[in-house]
């Protein structure tokens, strides 16, 4: 596995953990939470794709 991909997985887990803690404060619905996670995953895959070139 590529070391950059491992870092992205770690960042995604860290982001999900942090978002879960902040979610109560922002009163995000499960749909909003899923939307933020999907957007984060798309951005991270785009960044990872750029580093492959």
PDB file of C-alpha atoms in Angstrom:
ATOM      1  CA  UNK A   1       0.000   0.000   0.000  1.00  0.00           C
ATOM      2  CA  UNK A   2       1.113   3.534  -0.732  1.00  0.00           C
ATOM      3  CA  UNK A   3       2.229   5.514   2.330  1.00  0.00           C
ATOM      4  CA  UNK A   4       0.195   8.527   1.155  1.00  0.00           C
ATOM      5  CA  UNK A   5      -2.958   6.417   1.102  1.00  0.00           C
ATOM      6  CA  UNK A   6      -2.277   5.193   4.640  1.00  0.00           C
ATOM      7  CA  UNK A   7      -1.908   8.825   5.739  1.00  0.00           C
ATOM      8  CA  UNK A   8      -5.213   9.733   4.067  1.00  0.00           C
ATOM      9  CA  UNK A   9      -6.999   6.871   5.841  1.00  0.00           C
ATOM     10  CA  UNK A  10      -5.541   8.068   9.154  1.00  0.00           C
ATOM     11  CA  UNK A  11      -6.625  11.659   8.423  1.00  0.00           C
ATOM     12  CA  UNK A  12     -10.116  10.462   7.495  1.00  0.00           C
ATOM     13  CA  UNK A  13     -10.445   8.572  10.797  1.00  0.00           C
ATOM     14  CA  UNK A  14      -9.164  11.601  12.717  1.00  0.00           C
ATOM     15  CA  UNK A  15     -11.591  13.876  10.839  1.00  0.00           C
ATOM     16  CA  UNK A  16     -14.510  11.536  11.530  1.00  0.00           C
ATOM     17  CA  UNK A  17     -13.627  11.399  15.227  1.00  0.00           C
ATOM     18  CA  UNK A  18     -13.350  15.200  15.439  1.00  0.00           C
ATOM     19  CA  UNK A  19     -16.548  15.738  13.468  1.00  0.00           C
ATOM     20  CA  UNK A  20     -18.378  13.332  15.754  1.00  0.00           C
ATOM     21  CA  UNK A  21     -17.332  15.437  18.773  1.00  0.00           C
ATOM     22  CA  UNK A  22     -18.295  18.723  17.061  1.00  0.00           C
ATOM     23  CA  UNK A  23     -21.583  17.319  15.693  1.00  0.00           C
ATOM     24  CA  UNK A  24     -23.383  17.717  19.016  1.00  0.00           C
ATOM     25  CA  UNK A  25     -22.429  21.407  19.144  1.00  0.00           C
ATOM     26  CA  UNK A  26     -23.486  22.073  15.535  1.00  0.00           C
ATOM     27  CA  UNK A  27     -26.602  19.872  15.886  1.00  0.00           C
ATOM     28  CA  UNK A  28     -25.867  18.095  12.591  1.00  0.00           C
ATOM     29  CA  UNK A  29     -28.407  15.530  11.469  1.00  0.00           C
ATOM     30  CA  UNK A  30     -27.147  12.092  10.382  1.00  0.00           C
ATOM     31  CA  UNK A  31     -27.729  13.153   6.764  1.00  0.00           C
ATOM     32  CA  UNK A  32     -25.663  16.301   7.257  1.00  0.00           C
ATOM     33  CA  UNK A  33     -22.933  14.261   8.958  1.00  0.00           C
ATOM     34  CA  UNK A  34     -22.883  11.798   6.047  1.00  0.00           C
ATOM     35  CA  UNK A  35     -22.768  14.693   3.570  1.00  0.00           C
ATOM     36  CA  UNK A  36     -19.744  16.223   5.289  1.00  0.00           C
ATOM     37  CA  UNK A  37     -17.989  12.841   5.345  1.00  0.00           C
ATOM     38  CA  UNK A  38     -18.711  12.202   1.635  1.00  0.00           C
ATOM     39  CA  UNK A  39     -17.403  15.680   0.731  1.00  0.00           C
ATOM     40  CA  UNK A  40     -14.264  15.070   2.814  1.00  0.00           C
ATOM     41  CA  UNK A  41     -13.650  11.692   1.159  1.00  0.00           C
ATOM     42  CA  UNK A  42     -14.054  13.179  -2.340  1.00  0.00           C
ATOM     43  CA  UNK A  43     -11.626  16.009  -1.534  1.00  0.00           C
ATOM     44  CA  UNK A  44      -9.082  13.600  -0.025  1.00  0.00           C
ATOM     45  CA  UNK A  45      -9.289  11.270  -3.055  1.00  0.00           C
ATOM     46  CA  UNK A  46      -8.798  14.262  -5.360  1.00  0.00           C
ATOM     47  CA  UNK A  47      -5.735  15.387  -3.368  1.00  0.00           C
ATOM     48  CA  UNK A  48      -4.344  11.837  -3.381  1.00  0.00           C
ATOM     49  CA  UNK A  49      -4.955  11.608  -7.143  1.00  0.00           C
ATOM     50  CA  UNK A  50      -2.962  14.781  -7.698  1.00  0.00           C
ATOM     51  CA  UNK A  51       0.006  13.389  -5.766  1.00  0.00           C
ATOM     52  CA  UNK A  52       0.157  10.327  -8.059  1.00  0.00           C
ATOM     53  CA  UNK A  53       1.106  12.427 -11.087  1.00  0.00           C
TER      54      UNK A  53
END
